[in-house]
Coordinates of C-alpha atoms in Angstrom, one line a residue:
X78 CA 0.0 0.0 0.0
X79 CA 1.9 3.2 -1.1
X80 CA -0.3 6.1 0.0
X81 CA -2.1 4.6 3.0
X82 CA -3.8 8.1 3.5
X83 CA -4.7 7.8 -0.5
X84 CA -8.7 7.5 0.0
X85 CA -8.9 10.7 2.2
X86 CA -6.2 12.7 0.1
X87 CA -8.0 12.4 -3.1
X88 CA -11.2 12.1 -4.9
X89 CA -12.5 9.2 -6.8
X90 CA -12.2 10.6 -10.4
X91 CA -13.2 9.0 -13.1
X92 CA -13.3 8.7 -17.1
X93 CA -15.8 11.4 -18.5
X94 CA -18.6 11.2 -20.8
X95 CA -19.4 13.3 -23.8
X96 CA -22.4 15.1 -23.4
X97 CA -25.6 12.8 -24.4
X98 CA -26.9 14.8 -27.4
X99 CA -23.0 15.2 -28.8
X100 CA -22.6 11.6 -28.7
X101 CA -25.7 10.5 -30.3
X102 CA -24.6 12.0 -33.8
X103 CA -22.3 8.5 -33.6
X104 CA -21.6 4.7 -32.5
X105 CA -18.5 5.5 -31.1
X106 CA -16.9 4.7 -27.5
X107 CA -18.1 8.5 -26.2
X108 CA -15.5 8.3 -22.9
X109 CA -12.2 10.4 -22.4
X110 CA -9.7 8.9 -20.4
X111 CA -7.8 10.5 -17.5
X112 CA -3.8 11.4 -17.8
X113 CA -1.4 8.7 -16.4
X114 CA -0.6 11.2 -13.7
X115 CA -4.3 11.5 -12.9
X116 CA -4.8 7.8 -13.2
X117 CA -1.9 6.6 -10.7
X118 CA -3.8 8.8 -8.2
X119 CA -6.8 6.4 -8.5
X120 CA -4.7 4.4 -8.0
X121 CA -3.4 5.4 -4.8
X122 CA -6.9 5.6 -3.2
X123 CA -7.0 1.7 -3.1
X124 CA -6.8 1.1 0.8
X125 CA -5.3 -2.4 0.0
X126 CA -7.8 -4.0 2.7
X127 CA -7.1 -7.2 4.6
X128 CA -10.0 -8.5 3.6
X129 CA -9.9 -7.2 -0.1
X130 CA -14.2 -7.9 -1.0
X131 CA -13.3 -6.0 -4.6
X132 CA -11.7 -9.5 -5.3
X133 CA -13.3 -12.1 -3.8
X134 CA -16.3 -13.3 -6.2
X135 CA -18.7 -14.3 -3.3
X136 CA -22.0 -14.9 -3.7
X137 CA -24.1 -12.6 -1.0
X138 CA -28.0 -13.3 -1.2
X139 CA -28.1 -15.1 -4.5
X140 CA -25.9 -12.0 -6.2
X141 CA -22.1 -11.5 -6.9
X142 CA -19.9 -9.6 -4.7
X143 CA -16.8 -8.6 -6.2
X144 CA -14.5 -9.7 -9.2
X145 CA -15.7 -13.2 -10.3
X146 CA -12.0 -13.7 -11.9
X147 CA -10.4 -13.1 -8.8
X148 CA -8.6 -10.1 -9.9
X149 CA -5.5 -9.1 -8.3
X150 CA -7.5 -5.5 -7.6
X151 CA -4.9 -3.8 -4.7
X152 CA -1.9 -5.1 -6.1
X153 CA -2.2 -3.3 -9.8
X154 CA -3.8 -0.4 -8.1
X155 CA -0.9 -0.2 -5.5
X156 CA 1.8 -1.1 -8.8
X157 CA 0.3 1.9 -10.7
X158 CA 0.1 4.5 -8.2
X159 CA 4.0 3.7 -7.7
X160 CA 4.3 4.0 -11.9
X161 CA 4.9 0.7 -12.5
X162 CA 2.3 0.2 -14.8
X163 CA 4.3 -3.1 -16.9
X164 CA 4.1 -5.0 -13.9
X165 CA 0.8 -4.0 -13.3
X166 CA -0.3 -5.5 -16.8
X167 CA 1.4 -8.4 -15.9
X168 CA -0.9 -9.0 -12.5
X169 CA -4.0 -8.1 -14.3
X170 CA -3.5 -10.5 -17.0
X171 CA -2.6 -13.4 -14.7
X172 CA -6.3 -13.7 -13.8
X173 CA -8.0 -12.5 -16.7
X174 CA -7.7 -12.8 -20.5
X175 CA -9.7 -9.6 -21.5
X176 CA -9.1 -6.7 -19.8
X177 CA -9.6 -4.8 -22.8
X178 CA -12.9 -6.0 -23.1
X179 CA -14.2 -6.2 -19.1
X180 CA -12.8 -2.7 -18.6
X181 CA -15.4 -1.2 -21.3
X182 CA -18.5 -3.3 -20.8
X183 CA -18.7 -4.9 -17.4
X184 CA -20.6 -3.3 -14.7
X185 CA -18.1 -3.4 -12.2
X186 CA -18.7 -5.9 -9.8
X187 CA -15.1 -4.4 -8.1
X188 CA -15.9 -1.2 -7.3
X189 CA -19.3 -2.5 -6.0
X190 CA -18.0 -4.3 -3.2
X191 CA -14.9 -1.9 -2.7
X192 CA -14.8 -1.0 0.9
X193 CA -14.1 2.6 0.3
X194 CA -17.7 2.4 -0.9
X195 CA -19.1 1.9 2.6
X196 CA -18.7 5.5 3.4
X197 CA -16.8 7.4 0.6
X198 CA -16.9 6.7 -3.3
X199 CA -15.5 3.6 -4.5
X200 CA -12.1 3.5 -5.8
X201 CA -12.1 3.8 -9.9
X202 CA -11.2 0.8 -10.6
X203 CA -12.6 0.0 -14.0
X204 CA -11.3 3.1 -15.2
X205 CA -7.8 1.8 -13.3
X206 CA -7.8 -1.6 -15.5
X207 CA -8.8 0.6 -19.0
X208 CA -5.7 2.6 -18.4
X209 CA -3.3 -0.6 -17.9
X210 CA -4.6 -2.5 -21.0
X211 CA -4.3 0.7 -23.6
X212 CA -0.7 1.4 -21.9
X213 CA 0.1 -2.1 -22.0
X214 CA -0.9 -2.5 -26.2
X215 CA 1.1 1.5 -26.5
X216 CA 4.0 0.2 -25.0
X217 CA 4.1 -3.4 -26.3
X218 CA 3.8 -5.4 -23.0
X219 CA 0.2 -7.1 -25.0
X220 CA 2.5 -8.4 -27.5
X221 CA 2.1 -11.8 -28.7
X222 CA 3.9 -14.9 -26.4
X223 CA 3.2 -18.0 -28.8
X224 CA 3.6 -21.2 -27.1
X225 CA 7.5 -22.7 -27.4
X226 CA 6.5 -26.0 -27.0
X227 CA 3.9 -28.4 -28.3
X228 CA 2.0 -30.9 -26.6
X229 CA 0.6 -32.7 -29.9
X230 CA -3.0 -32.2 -28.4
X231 CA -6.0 -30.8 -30.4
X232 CA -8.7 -28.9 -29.1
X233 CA -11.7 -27.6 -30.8
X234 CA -13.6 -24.8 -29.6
X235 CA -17.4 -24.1 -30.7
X236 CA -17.8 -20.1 -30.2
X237 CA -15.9 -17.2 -29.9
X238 CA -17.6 -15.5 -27.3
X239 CA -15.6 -14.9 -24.1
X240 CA -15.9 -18.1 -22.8
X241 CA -14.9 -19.9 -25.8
X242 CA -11.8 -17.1 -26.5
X243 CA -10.9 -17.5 -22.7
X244 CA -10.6 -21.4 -23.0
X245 CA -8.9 -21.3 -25.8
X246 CA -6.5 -18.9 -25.1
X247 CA -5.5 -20.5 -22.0
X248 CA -5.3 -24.0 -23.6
X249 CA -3.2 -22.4 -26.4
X250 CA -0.8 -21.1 -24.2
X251 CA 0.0 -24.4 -22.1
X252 CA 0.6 -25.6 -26.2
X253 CA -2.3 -27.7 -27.7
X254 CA -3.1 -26.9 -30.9
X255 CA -6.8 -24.8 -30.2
X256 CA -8.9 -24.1 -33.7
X257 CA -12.1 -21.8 -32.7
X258 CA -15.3 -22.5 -34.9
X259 CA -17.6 -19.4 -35.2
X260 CA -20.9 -19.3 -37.2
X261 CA -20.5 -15.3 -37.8
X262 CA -18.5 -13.9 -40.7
X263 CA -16.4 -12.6 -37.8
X264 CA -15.2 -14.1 -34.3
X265 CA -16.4 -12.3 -30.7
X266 CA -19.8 -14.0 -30.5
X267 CA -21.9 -11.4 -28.4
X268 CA -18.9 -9.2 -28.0
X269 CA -19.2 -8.3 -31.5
X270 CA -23.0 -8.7 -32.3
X271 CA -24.8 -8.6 -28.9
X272 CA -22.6 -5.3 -27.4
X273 CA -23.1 -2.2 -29.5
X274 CA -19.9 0.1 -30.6
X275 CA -20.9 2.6 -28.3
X276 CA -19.7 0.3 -25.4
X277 CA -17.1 -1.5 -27.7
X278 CA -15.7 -0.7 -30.7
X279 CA -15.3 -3.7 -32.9
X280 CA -11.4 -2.9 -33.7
X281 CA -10.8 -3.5 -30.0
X282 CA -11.6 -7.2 -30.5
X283 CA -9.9 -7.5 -33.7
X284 CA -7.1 -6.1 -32.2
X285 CA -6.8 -8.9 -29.6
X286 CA -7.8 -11.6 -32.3
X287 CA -4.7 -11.0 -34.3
X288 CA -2.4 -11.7 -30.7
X289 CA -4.1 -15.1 -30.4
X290 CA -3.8 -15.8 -34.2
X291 CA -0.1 -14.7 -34.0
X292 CA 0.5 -17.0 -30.6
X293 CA -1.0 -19.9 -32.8
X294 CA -4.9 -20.0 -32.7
X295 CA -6.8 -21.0 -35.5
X296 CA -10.1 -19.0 -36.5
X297 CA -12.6 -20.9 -38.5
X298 CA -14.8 -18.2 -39.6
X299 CA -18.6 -19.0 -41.1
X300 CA -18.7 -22.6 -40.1
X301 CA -21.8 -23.7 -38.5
X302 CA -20.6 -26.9 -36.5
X303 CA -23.6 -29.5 -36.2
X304 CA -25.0 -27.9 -40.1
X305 CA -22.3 -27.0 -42.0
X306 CA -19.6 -29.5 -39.9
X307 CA -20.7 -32.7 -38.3
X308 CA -20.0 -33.6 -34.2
X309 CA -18.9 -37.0 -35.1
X310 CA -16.0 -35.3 -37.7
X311 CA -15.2 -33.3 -34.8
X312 CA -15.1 -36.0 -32.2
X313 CA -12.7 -37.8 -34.9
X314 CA -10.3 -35.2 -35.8
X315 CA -9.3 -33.7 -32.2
X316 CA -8.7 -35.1 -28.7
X317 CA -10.8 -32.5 -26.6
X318 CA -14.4 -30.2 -28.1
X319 CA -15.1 -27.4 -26.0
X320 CA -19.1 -26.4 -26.5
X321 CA -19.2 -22.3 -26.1
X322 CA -22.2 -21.7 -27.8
X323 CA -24.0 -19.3 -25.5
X324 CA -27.3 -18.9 -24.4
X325 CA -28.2 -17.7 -27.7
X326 CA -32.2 -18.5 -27.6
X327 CA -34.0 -15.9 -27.1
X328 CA -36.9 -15.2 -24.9
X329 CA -40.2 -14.5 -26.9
X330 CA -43.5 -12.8 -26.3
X331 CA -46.1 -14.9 -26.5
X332 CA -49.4 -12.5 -27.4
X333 CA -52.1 -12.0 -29.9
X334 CA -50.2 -9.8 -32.8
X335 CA -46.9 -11.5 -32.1
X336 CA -46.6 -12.4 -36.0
X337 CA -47.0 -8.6 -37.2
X338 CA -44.2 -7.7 -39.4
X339 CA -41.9 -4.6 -37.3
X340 CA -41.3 -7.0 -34.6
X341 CA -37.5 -7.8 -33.8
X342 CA -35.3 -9.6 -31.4
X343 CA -33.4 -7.2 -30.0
X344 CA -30.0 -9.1 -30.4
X345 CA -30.8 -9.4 -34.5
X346 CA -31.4 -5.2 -34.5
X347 CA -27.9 -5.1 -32.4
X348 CA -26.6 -7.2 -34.9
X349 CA -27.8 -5.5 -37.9
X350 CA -26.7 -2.2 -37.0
X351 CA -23.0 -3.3 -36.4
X352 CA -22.8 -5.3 -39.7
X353 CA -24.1 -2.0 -41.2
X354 CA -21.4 0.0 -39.9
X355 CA -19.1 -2.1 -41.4
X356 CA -20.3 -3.2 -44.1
X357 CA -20.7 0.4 -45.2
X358 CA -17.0 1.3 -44.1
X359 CA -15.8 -1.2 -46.1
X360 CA -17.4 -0.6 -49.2
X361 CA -15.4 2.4 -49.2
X362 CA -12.2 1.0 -49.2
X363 CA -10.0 -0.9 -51.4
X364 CA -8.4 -4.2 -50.2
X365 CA -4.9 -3.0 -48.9
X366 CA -7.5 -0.6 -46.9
X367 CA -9.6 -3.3 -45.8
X368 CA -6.6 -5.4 -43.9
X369 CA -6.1 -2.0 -41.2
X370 CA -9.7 -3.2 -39.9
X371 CA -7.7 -3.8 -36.2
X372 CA -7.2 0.0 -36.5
X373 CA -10.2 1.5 -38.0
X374 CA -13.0 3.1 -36.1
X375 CA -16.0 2.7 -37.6
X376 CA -18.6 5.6 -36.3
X377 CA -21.7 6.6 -38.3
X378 CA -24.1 4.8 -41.0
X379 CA -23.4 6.9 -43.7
X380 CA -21.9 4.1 -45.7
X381 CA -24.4 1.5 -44.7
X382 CA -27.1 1.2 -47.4
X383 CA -30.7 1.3 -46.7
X384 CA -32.6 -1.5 -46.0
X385 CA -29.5 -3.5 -44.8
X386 CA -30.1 -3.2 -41.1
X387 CA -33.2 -2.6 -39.2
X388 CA -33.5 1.2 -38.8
X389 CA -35.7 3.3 -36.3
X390 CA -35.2 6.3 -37.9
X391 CA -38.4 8.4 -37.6
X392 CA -40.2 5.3 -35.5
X393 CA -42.3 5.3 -32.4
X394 CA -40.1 2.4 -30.8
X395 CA -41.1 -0.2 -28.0
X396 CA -38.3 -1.7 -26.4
X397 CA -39.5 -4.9 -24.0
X398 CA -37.3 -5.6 -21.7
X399 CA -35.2 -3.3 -19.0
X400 CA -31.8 -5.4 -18.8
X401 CA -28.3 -3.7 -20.5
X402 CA -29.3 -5.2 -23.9
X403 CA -32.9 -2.9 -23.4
X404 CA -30.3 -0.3 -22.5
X405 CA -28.1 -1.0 -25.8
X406 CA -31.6 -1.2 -27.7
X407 CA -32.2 2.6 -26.6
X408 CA -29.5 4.1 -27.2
X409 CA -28.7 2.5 -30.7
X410 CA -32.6 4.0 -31.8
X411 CA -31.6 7.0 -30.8
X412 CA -28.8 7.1 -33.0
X413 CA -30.8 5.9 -36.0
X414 CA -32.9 9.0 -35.4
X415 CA -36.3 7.3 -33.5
X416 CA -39.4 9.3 -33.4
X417 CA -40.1 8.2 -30.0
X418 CA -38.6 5.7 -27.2
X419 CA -40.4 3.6 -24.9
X420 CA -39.0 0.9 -22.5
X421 CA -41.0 -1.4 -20.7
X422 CA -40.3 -2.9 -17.7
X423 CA -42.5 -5.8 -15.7
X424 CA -40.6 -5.3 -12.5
X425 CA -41.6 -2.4 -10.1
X426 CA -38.8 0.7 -10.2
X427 CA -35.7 -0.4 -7.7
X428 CA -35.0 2.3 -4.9
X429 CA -32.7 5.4 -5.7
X430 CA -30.5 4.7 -2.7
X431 CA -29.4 1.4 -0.8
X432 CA -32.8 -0.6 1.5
X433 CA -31.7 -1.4 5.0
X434 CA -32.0 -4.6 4.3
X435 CA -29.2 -4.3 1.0
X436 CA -26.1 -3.7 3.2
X437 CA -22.8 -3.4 1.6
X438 CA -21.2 -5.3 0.6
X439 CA -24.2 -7.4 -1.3
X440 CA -24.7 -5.6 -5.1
X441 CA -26.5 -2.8 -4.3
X442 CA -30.3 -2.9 -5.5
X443 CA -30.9 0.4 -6.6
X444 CA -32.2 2.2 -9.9
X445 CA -29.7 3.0 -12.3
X446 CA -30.1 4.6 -15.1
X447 CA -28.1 4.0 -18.3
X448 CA -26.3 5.6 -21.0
X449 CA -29.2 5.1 -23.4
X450 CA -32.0 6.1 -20.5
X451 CA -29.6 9.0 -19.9
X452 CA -29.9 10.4 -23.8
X453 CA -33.3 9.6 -24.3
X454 CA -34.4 11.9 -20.9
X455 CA -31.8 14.5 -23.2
X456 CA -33.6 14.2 -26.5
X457 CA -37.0 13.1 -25.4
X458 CA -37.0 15.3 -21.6
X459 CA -38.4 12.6 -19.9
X460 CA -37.4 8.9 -19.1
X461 CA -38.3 6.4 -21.6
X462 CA -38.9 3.5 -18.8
X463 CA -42.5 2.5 -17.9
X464 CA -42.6 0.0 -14.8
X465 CA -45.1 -2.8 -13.7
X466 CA -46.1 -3.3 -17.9
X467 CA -46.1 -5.5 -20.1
X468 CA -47.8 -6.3 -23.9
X469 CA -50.9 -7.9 -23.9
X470 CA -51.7 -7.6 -27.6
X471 CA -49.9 -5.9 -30.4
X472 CA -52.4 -4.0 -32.7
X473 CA -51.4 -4.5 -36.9
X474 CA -52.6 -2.1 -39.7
X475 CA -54.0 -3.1 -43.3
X476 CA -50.5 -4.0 -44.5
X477 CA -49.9 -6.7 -41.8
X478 CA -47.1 -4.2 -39.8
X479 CA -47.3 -3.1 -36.1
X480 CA -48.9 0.2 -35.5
X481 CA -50.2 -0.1 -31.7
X482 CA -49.7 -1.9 -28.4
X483 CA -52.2 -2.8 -26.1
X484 CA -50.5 -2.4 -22.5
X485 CA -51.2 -3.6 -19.3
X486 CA -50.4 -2.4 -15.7
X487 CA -49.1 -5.4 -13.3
X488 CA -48.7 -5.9 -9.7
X489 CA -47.5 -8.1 -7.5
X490 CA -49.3 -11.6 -5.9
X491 CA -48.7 -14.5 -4.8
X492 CA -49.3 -17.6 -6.5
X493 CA -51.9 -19.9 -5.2
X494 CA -50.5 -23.1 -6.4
X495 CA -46.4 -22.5 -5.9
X496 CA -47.1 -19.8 -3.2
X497 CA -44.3 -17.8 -4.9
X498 CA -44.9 -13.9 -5.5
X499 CA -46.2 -13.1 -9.6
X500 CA -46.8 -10.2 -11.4
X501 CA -50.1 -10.4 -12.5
X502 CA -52.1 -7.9 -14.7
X503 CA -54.3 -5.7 -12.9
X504 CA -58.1 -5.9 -14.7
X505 CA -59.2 -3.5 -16.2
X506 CA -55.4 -1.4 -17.2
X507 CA -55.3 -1.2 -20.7
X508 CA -54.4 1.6 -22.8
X509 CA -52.9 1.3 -25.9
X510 CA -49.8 3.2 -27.2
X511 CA -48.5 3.9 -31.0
X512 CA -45.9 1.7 -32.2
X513 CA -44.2 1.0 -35.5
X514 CA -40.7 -1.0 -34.1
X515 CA -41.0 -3.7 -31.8
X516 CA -37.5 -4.8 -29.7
X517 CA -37.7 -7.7 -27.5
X518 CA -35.4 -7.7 -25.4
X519 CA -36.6 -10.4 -22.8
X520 CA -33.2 -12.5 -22.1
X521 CA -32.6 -15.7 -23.4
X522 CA -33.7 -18.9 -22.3
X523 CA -30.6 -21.1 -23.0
X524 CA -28.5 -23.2 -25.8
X525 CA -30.1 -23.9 -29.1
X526 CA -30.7 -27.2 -29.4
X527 CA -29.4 -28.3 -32.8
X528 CA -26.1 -28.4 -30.9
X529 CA -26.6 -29.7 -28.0
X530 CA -28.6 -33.0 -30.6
X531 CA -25.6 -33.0 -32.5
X532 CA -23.6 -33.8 -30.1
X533 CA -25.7 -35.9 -28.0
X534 CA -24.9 -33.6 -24.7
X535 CA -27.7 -34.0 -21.7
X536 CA -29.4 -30.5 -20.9
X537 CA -31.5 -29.1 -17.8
X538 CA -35.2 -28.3 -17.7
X539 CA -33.4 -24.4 -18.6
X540 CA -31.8 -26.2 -22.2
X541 CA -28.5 -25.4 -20.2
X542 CA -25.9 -28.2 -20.8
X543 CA -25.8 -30.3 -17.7
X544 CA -22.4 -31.3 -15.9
X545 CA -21.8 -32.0 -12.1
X546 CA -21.6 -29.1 -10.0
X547 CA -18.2 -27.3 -10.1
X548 CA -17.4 -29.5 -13.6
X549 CA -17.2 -28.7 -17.4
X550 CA -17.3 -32.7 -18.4
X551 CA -20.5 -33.6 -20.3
X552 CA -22.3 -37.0 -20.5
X553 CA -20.4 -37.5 -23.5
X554 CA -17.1 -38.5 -23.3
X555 CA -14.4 -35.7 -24.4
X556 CA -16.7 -33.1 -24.9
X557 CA -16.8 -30.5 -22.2
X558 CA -19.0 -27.6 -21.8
X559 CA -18.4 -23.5 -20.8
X560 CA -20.1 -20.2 -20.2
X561 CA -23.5 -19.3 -20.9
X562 CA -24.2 -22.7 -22.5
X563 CA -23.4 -23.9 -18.9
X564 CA -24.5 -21.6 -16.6
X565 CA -27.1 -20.1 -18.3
X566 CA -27.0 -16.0 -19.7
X567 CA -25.0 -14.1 -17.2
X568 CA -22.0 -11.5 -17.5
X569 CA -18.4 -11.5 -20.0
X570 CA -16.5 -11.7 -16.4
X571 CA -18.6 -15.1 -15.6
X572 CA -18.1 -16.1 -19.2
X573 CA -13.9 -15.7 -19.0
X574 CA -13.8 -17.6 -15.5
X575 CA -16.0 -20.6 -17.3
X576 CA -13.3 -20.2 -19.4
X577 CA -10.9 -20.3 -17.7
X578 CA -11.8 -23.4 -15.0
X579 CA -13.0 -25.4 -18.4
X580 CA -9.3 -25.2 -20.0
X581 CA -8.3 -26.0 -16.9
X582 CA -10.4 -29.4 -16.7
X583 CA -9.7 -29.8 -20.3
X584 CA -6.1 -29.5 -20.0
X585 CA -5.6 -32.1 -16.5
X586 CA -7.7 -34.7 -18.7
X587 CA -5.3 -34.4 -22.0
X588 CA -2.2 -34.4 -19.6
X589 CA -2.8 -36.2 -16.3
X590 CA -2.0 -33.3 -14.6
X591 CA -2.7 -29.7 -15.0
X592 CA -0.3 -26.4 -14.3
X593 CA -2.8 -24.1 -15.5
X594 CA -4.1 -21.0 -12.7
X595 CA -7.2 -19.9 -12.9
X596 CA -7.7 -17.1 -10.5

């Protein structure tokens, strides 16, 4: 602890956002990072606790406290307030893969459970680990370390979403031979398609790709395994298959209307919008051009052509559903130029400040209100969310499209039958809203099963792939299992420690032994 005085001598201070209607004119990351010398004063406000809760990834009343990877919080706070911001990099990356990614989108389970929380503002440590990834890729410490030995092995990997990178990153560097199947036209799973550029700019992951290509992962790109490959030829060709599929199902809305054309998941209108942008980016430029993609920054749709994404431009939009992706939903309308927001919510609005009975250091349980929240109150001058609703019918006009919603107020009761507490529509609180865009954005309900069939994996009554607690092994012999396929949707930070702990297992069963650490 270098500064033990560090949390009363200075102030939490953190990256700054542009201005909500400046940085809806694009899909760019919209946050300024503070100087090195401001940063290793964040730094220094880490109180380096005995019992450090920013790292310990306990589970407090069913939610996360803390860092789920473990990570080595006090230590690179303490090594960056003293400027020693290589070995800094080095303790960050020795418990997770992706700082470059968890230090844009996760919500900072860290600074959550940070003690100076209790009575003063957290210490920035998000903000801490952004700063130590960009230095480290400036400065060359993120360089590629390709493996100098070979074990022979060969793993496959199905999905490049964190979990699936994460395993096979780790795997790669202990020296199997690791080849990642995606589906997409590009790897990153939701990273890439499910996150919008606003929170993660697409050259970020490409820029992290081309390390694990360089240290000797293969990238299968456009291959649909259990379609376009089969599991048996899988099974065949390498020792170990890693499922990383994701909980890529989505959750539906099951009312009269549903079929009405204007009516979108909301990870396909995510999707659509960042193939636009670069689609439209690269039309522009010639091939030599093209290969700098790790480099470019792709901000606006003015290259994208019409009718190649979903657009909201000039729509009265309903977004269902009040999660991040909702959120993401939001914002991205915005940008497209919406006529109107709306965000429905079933649950009841969460307190402004902590409940008695939400002590620190459980996740606290309060309202929080979002980037895209935050530019529609700027645009629109009020909130977009509406609590306790839901659809109960959408309306269509002549031409078979959306045009209305029939909403409903809920409350809470309890059921008769289970006894467990339901949100139930309350008779007689219809009113019906104008709507021409339809977002669900609902969760997802777990793996699709084409997958889990082709390879003959048992599932839960959730379609999650089942393994014994703890374990990544399947029913099926040398295939494991990891991330949201496993656990069921959750966050990038529980996706990398799947990861992680599946290479692990993977790796002890190919060798007898395992030397890999995992937190």
């Amino acid at each position: 602890m270098g500064k033990p005085t560090g949390f009363m001598d200075y102030a939490r201070k953190d990256k700054t956002a542009e201005a909500p209607r400046e940085r809806i004119r694009h899909f760019g990351e919209f946050h300024t990072p503070l100087t090195k010398e401001e940063q290793e004063l964040q730094g220094a406000r880490c109180m380096a606790c005995g019992v450090p809760f920013c790292q310990s990834g306990l589970n407090l009343m069913g939610m996360a406290s803390g860092c789920p990877l473990h990570n080595l919080v006090p230590e690179w706070n303490d090594l960056i307030y003293n400027g020693n911001w290589e070995e800094a990099y080095y303790r960050l990356v020795k418990t997770n893969n992706f700082p470059e990614f968890t230090s844009r989108v996760c919500p900072a389970l860290c600074e959550n459970a940070c003690t100076c929380g209790l009575n003063e503002e957290p210490v920035a440590t998000k903000s801490n680990e952004y700063a130590i990834i960009e230095n480290a890729y400036e400065k060359g410490y993120a360089k590629a370390r390709p493996p100098k030995v070979r074990t022979g092995k060969k793993v496959a990997v199905i999905g490049s979403g964190p979990a699936g990178l994460a395993a096979a990153d780790l795997l790669n560097r202990r020296g199997h031979q690791v080849t990642v199947f995606e589906r997409e036209d590009k790897a990153g799973g939701l990273l890439r398609y499910g996150i919008p550029n606003m929170k993660l700019e697409k050259q970020y992951i490409d820029r992290k790709l081309s390390v694990m290509e360089e240290e000797g992962v293969e990238f299968r790109l456009s291959c649909n395994v259990g379609k376009d490959v089969k599991a048996a030829q899988l099974l065949k060709e390498y020792d170990r298959v890693i499922l990383a599929c994701g909980a890529s199902n989505p959750r539906d809305i099951k009312v009269p209307g549903r079929d009405a054309e204007g009516i979108y998941f909301a990870v396909d209108f995510l999707k659509s919008t960042t193939k636009a942008l670069w689609a439209g980016t690269e039309q522009k430029e010639s091939g030599a051009q093209q290969k700098t993609a790790a480099s470019r920054t792709v901000t606006d749709l003015s290259g994208a052509k019409k009718g190649s994404y979903i657009s909201a431009e000039g729509k009265h939009v309903m977004v269902i559903g009040g999660g991040d992706t909702g959120n993401d939903c939001v914002g991205t309308s915005i940008r497209h130029g919406a006529k109107s927001v709306l965000q429905l919510e079933m649950m009841p609005k969460a307190p402004d400040e902590r409940a008695q009975n939400n002590p620190w250091p459980e996740w606290p349980k309060v309202c929080k209100t979002d980037y895209g929240q935050q530019e529609a109150i700027a645009v629109f001058g009020e909130d977009p969310r509406v609590y306790t609703t839901t659809v109960k019918e959408f309306v269509k006009d002549k031409k078979g499209r959306v045009c209305k919603a029939v909403l409903v107020k809920l409350e809470s009761k309890k059921d008769e039958k289970t006894g467990r507490m339901m949100m139930s529509e309350i008779p007689g609180s219809e009113y019906t809203v104008e709507t021409d865009l339809v977002l669900i954005a609902a969760g997802f309900l777990g793996s699709e099963d084409y997958i889990t069939k082709a390879f003959g994996v048992e599932t839960d009554g959730r379609t999650n792939v089942k393994t014994e607690a703890g374990k990544y092994a399947t029913n099926v012999n040398n295939v494991f299992v990891t991330g949201d396929m496993h656990r069921g949707q959750s966050l990038v930070v529980w996706a990398i420690r799947e990861g992680r702990e599946a290479a692990r297992e993977v790796d002890e069963s190919l060798m007898g032994y395992t030397n890999l650490t995992v937190q």
